[in-house]
Structure formats: structure tokens, C-alpha cells
mmCIF file of C-alpha atoms in Angstrom:
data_model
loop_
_atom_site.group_PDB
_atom_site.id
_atom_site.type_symbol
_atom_site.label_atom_id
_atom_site.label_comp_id
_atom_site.label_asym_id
_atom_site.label_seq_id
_atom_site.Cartn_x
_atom_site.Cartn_y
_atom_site.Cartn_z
ATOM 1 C CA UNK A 9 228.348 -160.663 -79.226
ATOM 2 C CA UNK A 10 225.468 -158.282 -78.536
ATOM 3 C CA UNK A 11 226.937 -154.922 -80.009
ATOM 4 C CA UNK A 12 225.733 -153.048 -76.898
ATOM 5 C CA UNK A 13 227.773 -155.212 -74.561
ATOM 6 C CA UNK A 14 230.610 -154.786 -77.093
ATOM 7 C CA UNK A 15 230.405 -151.234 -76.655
ATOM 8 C CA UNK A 16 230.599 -151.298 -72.768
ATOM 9 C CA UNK A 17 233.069 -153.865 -72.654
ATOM 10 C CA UNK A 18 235.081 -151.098 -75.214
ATOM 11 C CA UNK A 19 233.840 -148.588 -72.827
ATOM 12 C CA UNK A 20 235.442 -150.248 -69.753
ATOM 13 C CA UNK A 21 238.802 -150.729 -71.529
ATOM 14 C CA UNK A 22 238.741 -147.239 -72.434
ATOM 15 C CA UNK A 23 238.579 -146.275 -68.868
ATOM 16 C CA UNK A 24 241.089 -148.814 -67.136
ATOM 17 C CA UNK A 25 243.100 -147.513 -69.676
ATOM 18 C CA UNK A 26 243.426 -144.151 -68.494
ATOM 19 C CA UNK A 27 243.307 -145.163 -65.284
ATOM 20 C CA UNK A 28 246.719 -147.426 -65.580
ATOM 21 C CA UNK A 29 248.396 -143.843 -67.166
ATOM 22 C CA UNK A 30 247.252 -141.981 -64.211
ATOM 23 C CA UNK A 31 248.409 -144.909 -61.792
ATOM 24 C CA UNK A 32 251.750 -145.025 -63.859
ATOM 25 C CA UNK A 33 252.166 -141.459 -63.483
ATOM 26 C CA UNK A 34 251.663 -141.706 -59.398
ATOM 27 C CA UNK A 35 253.843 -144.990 -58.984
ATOM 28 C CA UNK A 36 251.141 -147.118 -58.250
ATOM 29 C CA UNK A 37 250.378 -150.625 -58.945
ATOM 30 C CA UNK A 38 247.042 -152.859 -59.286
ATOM 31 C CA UNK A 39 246.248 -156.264 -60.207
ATOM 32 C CA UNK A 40 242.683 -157.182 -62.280
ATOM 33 C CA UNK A 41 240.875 -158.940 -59.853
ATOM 34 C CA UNK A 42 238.375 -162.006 -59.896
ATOM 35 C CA UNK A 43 236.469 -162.183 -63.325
ATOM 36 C CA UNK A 44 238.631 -159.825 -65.137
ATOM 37 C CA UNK A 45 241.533 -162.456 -64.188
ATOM 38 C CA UNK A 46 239.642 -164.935 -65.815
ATOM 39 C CA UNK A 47 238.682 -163.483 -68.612
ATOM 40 C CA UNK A 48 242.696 -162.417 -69.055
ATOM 41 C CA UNK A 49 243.525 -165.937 -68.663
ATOM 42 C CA UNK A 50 240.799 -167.966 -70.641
ATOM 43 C CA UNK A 51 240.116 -165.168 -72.851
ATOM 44 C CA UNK A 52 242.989 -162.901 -73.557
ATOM 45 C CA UNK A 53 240.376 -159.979 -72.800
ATOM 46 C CA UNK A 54 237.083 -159.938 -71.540
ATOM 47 C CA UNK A 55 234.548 -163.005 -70.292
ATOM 48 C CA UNK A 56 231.997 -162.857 -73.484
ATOM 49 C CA UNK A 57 229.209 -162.118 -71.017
ATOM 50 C CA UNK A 58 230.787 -159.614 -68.870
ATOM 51 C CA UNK A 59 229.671 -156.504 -68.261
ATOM 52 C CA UNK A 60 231.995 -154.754 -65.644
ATOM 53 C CA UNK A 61 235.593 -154.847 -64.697
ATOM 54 C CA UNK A 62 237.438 -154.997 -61.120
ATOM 55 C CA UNK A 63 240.677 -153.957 -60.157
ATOM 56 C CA UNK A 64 242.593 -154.885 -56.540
ATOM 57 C CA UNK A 65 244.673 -152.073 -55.426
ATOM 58 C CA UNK A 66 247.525 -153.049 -52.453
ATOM 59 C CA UNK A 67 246.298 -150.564 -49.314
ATOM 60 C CA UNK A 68 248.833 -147.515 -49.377
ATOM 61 C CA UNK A 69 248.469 -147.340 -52.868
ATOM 62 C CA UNK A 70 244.804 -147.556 -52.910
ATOM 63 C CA UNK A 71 244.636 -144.328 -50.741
ATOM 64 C CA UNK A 72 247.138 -142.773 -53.410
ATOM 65 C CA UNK A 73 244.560 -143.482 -56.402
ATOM 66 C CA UNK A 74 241.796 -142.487 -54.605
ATOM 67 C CA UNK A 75 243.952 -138.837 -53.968
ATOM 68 C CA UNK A 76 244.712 -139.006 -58.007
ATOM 69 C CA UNK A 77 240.891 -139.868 -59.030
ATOM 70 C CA UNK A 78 239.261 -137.333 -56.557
ATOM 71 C CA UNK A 79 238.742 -134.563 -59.015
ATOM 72 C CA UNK A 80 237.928 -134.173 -62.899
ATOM 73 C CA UNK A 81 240.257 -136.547 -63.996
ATOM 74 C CA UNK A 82 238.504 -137.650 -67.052
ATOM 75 C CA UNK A 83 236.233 -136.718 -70.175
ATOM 76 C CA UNK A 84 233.977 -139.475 -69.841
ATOM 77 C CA UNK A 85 234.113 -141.301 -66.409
ATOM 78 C CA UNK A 86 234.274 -140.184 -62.761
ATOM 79 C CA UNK A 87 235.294 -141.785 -59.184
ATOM 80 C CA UNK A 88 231.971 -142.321 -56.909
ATOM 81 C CA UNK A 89 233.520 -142.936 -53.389
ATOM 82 C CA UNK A 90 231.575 -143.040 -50.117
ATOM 83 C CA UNK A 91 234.155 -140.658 -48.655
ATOM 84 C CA UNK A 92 233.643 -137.912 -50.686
ATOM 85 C CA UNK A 93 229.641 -138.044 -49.621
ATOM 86 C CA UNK A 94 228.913 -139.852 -52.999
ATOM 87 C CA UNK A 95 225.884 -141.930 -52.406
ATOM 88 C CA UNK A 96 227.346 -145.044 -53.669
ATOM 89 C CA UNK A 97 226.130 -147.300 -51.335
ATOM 90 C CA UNK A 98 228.942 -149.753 -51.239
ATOM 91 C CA UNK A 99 232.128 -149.505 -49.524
ATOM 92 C CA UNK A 100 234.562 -149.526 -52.277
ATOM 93 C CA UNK A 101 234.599 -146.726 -54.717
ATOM 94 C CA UNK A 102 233.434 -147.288 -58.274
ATOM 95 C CA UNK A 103 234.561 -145.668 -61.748
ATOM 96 C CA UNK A 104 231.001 -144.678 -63.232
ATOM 97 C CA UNK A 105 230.365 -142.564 -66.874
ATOM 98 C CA UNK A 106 229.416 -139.159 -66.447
ATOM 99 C CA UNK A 107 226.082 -138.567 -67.162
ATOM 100 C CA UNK A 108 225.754 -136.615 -70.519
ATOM 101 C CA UNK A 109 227.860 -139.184 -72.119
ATOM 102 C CA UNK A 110 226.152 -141.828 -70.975
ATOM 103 C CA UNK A 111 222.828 -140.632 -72.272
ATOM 104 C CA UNK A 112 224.632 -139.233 -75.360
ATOM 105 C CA UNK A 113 225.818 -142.500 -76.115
ATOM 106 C CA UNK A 114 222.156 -144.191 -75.231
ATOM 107 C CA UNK A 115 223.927 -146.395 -72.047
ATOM 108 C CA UNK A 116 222.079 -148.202 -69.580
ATOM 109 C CA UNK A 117 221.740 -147.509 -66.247
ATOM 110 C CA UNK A 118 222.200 -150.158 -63.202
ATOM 111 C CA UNK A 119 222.214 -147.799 -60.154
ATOM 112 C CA UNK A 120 220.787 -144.596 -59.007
ATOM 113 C CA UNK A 121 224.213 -142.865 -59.991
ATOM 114 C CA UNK A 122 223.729 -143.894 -63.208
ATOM 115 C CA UNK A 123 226.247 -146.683 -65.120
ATOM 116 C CA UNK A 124 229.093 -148.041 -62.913
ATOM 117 C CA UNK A 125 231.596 -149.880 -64.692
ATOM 118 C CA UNK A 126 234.834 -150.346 -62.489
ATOM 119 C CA UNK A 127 235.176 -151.816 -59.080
ATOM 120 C CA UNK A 128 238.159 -150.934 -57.046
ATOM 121 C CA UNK A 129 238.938 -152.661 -54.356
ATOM 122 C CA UNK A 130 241.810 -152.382 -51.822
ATOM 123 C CA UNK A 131 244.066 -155.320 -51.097
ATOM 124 C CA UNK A 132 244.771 -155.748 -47.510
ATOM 125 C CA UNK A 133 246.601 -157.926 -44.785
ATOM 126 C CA UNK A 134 244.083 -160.347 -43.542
ATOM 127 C CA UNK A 135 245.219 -162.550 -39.779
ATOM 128 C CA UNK A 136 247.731 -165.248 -40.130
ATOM 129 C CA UNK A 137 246.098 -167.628 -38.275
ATOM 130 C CA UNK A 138 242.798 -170.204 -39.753
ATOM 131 C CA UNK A 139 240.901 -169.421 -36.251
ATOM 132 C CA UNK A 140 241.723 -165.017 -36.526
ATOM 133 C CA UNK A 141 240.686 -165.290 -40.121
ATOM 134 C CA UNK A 142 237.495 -167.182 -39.040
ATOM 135 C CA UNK A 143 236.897 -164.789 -36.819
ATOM 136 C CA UNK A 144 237.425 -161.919 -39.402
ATOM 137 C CA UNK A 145 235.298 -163.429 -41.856
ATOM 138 C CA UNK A 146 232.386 -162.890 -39.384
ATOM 139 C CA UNK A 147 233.176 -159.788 -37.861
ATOM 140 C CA UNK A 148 233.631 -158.398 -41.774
ATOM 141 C CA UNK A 149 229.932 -160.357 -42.554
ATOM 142 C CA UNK A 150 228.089 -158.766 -39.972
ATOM 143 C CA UNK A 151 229.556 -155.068 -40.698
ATOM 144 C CA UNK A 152 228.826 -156.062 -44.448
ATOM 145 C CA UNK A 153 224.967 -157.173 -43.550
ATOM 146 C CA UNK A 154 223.979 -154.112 -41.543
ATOM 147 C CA UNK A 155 225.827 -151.932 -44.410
ATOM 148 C CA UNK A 156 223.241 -153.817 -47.165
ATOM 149 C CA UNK A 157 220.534 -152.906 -45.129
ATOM 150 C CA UNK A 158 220.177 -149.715 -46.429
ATOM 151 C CA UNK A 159 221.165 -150.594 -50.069
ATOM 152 C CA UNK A 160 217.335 -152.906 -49.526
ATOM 153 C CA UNK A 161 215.172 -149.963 -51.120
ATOM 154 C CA UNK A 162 217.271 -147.805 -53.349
ATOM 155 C CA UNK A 163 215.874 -147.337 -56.565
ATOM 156 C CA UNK A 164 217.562 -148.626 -60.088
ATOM 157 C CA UNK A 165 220.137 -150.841 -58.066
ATOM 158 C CA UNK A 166 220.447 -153.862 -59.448
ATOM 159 C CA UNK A 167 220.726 -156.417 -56.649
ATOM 160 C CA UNK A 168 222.959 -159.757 -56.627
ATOM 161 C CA UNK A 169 222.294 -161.395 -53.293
ATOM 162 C CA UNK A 170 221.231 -165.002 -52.882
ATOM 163 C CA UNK A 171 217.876 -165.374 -51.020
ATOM 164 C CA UNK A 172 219.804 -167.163 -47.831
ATOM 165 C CA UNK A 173 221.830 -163.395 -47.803
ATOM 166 C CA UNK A 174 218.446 -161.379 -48.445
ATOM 167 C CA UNK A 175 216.942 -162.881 -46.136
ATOM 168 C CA UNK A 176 219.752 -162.176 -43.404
ATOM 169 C CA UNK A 177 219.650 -158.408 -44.346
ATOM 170 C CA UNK A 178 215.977 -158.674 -43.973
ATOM 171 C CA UNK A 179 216.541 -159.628 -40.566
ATOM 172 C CA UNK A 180 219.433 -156.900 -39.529
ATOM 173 C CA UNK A 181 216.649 -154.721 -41.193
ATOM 174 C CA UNK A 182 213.658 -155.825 -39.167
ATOM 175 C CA UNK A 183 216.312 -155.373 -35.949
ATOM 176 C CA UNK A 184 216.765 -151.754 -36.306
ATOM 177 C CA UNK A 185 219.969 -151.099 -38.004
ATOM 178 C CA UNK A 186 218.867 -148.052 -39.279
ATOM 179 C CA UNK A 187 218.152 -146.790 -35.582
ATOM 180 C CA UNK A 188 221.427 -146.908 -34.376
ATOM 181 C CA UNK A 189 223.904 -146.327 -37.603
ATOM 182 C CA UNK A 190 224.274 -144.601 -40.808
ATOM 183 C CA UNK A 191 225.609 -146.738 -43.840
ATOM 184 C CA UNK A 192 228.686 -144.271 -43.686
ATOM 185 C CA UNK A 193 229.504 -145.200 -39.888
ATOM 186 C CA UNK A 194 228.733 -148.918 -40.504
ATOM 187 C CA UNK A 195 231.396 -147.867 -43.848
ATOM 188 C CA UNK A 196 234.157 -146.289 -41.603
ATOM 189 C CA UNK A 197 233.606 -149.093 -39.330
ATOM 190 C CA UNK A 198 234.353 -151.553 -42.128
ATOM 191 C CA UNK A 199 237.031 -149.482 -42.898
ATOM 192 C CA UNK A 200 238.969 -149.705 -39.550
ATOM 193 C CA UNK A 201 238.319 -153.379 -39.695
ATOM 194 C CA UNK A 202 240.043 -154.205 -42.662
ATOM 195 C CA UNK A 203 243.505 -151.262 -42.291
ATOM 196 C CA UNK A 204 243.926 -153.209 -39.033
ATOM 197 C CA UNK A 205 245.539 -155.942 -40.078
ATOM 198 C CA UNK A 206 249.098 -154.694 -42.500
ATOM 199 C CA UNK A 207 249.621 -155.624 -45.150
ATOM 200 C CA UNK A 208 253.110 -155.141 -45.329
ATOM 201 C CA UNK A 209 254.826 -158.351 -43.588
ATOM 202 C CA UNK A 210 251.523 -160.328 -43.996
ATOM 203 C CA UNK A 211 251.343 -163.961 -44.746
ATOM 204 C CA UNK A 212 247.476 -163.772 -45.688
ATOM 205 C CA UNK A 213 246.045 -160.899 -47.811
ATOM 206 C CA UNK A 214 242.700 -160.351 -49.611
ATOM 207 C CA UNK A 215 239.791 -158.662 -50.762
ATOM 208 C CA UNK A 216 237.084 -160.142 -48.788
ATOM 209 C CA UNK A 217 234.799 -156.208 -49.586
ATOM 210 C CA UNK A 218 234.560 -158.136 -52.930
ATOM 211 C CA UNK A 219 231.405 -160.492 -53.954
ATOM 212 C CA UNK A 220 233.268 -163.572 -53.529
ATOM 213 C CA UNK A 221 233.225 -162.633 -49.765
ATOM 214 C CA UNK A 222 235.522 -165.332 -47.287
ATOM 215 C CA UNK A 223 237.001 -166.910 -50.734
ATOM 216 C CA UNK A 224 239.105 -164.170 -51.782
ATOM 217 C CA UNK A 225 241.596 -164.394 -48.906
ATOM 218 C CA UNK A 226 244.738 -165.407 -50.243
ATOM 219 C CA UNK A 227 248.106 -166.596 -49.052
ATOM 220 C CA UNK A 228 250.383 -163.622 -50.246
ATOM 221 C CA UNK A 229 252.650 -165.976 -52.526
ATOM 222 C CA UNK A 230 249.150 -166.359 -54.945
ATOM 223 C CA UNK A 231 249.473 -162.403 -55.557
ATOM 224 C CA UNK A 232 253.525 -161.225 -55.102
ATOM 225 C CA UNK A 233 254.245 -158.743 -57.056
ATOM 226 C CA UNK A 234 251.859 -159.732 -60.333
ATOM 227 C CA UNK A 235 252.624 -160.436 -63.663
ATOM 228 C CA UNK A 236 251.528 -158.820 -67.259
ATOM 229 C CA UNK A 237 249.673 -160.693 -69.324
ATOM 230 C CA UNK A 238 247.651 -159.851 -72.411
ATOM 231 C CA UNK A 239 243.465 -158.118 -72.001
ATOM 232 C CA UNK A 240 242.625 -157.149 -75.475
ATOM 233 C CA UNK A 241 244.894 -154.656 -77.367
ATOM 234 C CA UNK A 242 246.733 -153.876 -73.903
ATOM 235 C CA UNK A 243 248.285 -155.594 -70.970
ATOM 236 C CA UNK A 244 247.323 -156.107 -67.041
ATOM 237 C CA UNK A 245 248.892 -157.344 -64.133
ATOM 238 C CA UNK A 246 247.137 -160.469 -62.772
ATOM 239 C CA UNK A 247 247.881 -162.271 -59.550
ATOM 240 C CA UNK A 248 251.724 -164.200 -59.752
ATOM 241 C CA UNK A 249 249.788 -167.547 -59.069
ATOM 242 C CA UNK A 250 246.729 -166.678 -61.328
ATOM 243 C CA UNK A 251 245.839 -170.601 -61.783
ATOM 244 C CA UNK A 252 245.504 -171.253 -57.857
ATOM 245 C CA UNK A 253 243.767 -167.662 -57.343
ATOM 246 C CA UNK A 254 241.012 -168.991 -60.144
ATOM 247 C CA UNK A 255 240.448 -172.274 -59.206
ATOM 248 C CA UNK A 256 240.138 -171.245 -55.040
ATOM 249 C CA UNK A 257 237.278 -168.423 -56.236
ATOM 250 C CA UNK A 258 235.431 -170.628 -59.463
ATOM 251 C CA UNK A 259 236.514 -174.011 -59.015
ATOM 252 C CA UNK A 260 239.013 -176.406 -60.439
ATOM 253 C CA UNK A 261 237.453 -176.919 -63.778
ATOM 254 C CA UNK A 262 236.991 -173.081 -64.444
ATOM 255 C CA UNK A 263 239.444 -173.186 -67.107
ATOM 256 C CA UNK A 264 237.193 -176.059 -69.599
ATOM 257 C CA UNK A 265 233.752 -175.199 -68.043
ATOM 258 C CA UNK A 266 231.224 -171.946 -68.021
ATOM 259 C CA UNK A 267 228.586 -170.801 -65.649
ATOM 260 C CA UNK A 268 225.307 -171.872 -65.452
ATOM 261 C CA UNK A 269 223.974 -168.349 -64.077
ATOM 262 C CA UNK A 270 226.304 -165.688 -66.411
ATOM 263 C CA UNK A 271 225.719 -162.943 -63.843
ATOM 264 C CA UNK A 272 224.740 -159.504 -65.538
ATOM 265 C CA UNK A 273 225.047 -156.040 -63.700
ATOM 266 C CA UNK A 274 222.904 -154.259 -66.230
ATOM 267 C CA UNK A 275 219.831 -157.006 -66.607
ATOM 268 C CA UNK A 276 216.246 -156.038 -65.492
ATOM 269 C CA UNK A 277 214.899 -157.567 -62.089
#
């Protein structure tokens, strides 16, 4: 393994790791989500290739976490959240390394913020129904496009969209987005979108604010209430029905087969 991937991947560990003693302390639970399930599952620890981690964080809880990551929690890592006027430029809050440790320690960068290296995503209620949940997935794509528009031209951000989504952006771009909203409002309006639907009681949950998009809507058997399984030298919850939840976001064979494209958020554009 390259030994600078080996030392973020370290890095990263080091951080969910004090970020599952600070959820402990606060009675609050959350799954690894998408390829840090896999790599849990195929791996024991992280994909080979990986280079950031993701966690899924059931909705009243999430808001909890947020409250216990708002202020100097940490040595070495911080919480960048839109809500707190961070200009993260994504609606989910990230875990990033402070800034004299990353350039003590000679880290890359792959935003304007500096080195992000945790995703945290809230897990909400999604509708019950195939046709409401259509009808979300396009509501949430739209509110998603116009917020990307203003990600377009922001230095040292390492961008991940296919060229069918570029181009889309392009086009809420050339419309005049920027005329009418901020990427805040377009945020809140994201937000409002996805508390609407509870998820206590719900049949359908998800985290469609990931990159998987319309795949990671779930029926709420595949997550229940998680179970621990082995990531490194520690232990994670993953989703109850972890097999299912892999196979409906890689595919059926992801267990024997790899990636063509091993997506990296740190390589140069």
C-alpha cells in the first residue's frame, strides 16, 4: 500500500475513533455507511484504495452530534458544517484536519478547507410508497443540481460528477440559479425536504444526500438497529442486512469483483 494512503487511512481511524467516544458519551448511535461497509465486510477494515470514510447518523441523533462536534472537540480534526457558516459547499457536514497538523504532517489537500476525511450523513424516513419516493428522488435531484451549481468554480475541490450530471449543472448554471438563491437557501431547502418525511414509524429510510443518490433508499429492515463487526483494530456498526445493502448500491458480485474506476478524493484533475 502507498505509505501516504496508509497514513490517512490511520488518520481517518484515528478520528472515527474519537468520534464513537464522544457519540458513546451522548447516547448516540451511527452505522458506517456505503464503502466503509464494504470495506468492513470484504476487508475487515478499509477498501485498499480508499481514501475517506462515511458514517450514517439516524436524524435526532444526527442533530445531537452535530451539538457535541460544534466546538473544539479535538487535537487534530474539526466539524465543517454549512450551518455554522463553514463554506463547505455540500450539505452534510464533514470531519476535516485542522490545518497546522495537516501541513505539519505534509497532508494533501482536496478542497478549499483543506483535507476532509469523514462524511456524515443523516439517516432519514424516505415515502412509503414506489410513486412518493419517485417523486422524492426528483424533487431531492433538482434541489441537489442547483446546490452544485455553485460548487462549479471553487478552487482545490476535487470534483466526482459524471459528464451526463456536469452537464445538467451546467445547465441550472446557464439558467440563473445564482440569481435567485444562495447555496445555503437551496441547503435549508434540502434540509426541509428530507426532516419531512419521519423517520420514526417509517417503512423506507435512506441517505439519498450521499453519492450513490436514488440507490441508497432502503427498506428499514436492511438497517434495524445495526450490528458490530470488525474495521481494523476496532469495531463498527454496519447495516443489520449488510449483504442486501451492498449488493443494491455495488452490485451482486461486489463481494468476488473490484472496480474498474477506484475513485480517489485526493487525485489531481
Amino acid at each position: 500500500m502507498n505509505n501516504n494512503l496508509s497514513k490517512i487511512q490511520r488518520l481517518e481511524l484515528d478520528a472515527l475513533k474519537e468520534i464513537k467516544v464522544i457519540a458513546e458519551k451522548n447516547d448516540i448511535k451511527f452505522f458506517l455507511r456505503g464503502g466503509s461497509v464494504m470495506g468492513a465486510v470484504k476487508y475487515k477494515g478499509f477498501i485498499p484504495w480508499d481514501d475517506d470514510m462515511d458514517i450514517a447518523v439516524p436524524r435526532g441523533q444526527f442533530e445531537k452530534l452535530m451539538e457535541a462536534l460544534k466546538d473544539d472537540w479535538s487535537e487534530r480534526f474539526w466539524l465543517a458544517n454549512y450551518r455554522k457558516g463553514d463554506e463547505i459547499h455540500a450539505y452534510f457536514p464533514r470531519i476535516l484536519v485542522k490545518e497546522n497538523y495537516r501541513k505539519q504532517e505534509a497532508l494533501p489537500a482536496n478542497n478549499h478547507l483543506g483535507f476532509s476525511i469523514i462524511d456524515i450523513l443523516p439517516l432519514d424516513g424516505v415515502p412509503n410508497t414506489t410513486i412518493g419516493r419517485k417523486w422524492y428522488k426528483y424533487h431531492v435531484m433538482l434541489l441537489r443540481g442547483m446546490g452544485a451549481v455553485f460548487t462549479r468554480d471553487v478552487k482545490d475541490t476535487i470534483v466526482i460528477h459524471s459528464k451526463k450530471k456536469q452537464f445538467a449543472i451546467d445547465l441550472l448554471g446557464k439558467l440563473g440559479v445564482r440569481h435567485f438563491y444562495t447555496q445555503n437557501k437551496i441547503y435549508d431547502k434540502l434540509d426541509t425536504v428530507y426532516r419531512k418525511n419521519k423517520l420514526d414509524g417509517a417503512k423506507w429510510v435512506g441517505t439519498i444526500t450521499g453519492s450513490l443518490f436514488d440507490k441508497e433508499m432502503f427498506p428499514v429492515n436492511y438497517f434495524g438497529n445495526g450490528i458490530s463487526i470488525p474495521f481494523e483494530d476496532t469495531e463498527f456498526l454496519v447495516p443489520n442486512r449488510y449483504d442486501e445493502y451492498l449488493k443494491q448500491l455495488y452490485g451482486k458480485n461486489y463481494a468476488t469483483e473490484e472496480p474498474e474506476h477506484k475513485k480517489s478524493h485526493i487525485e489531481v484533475k
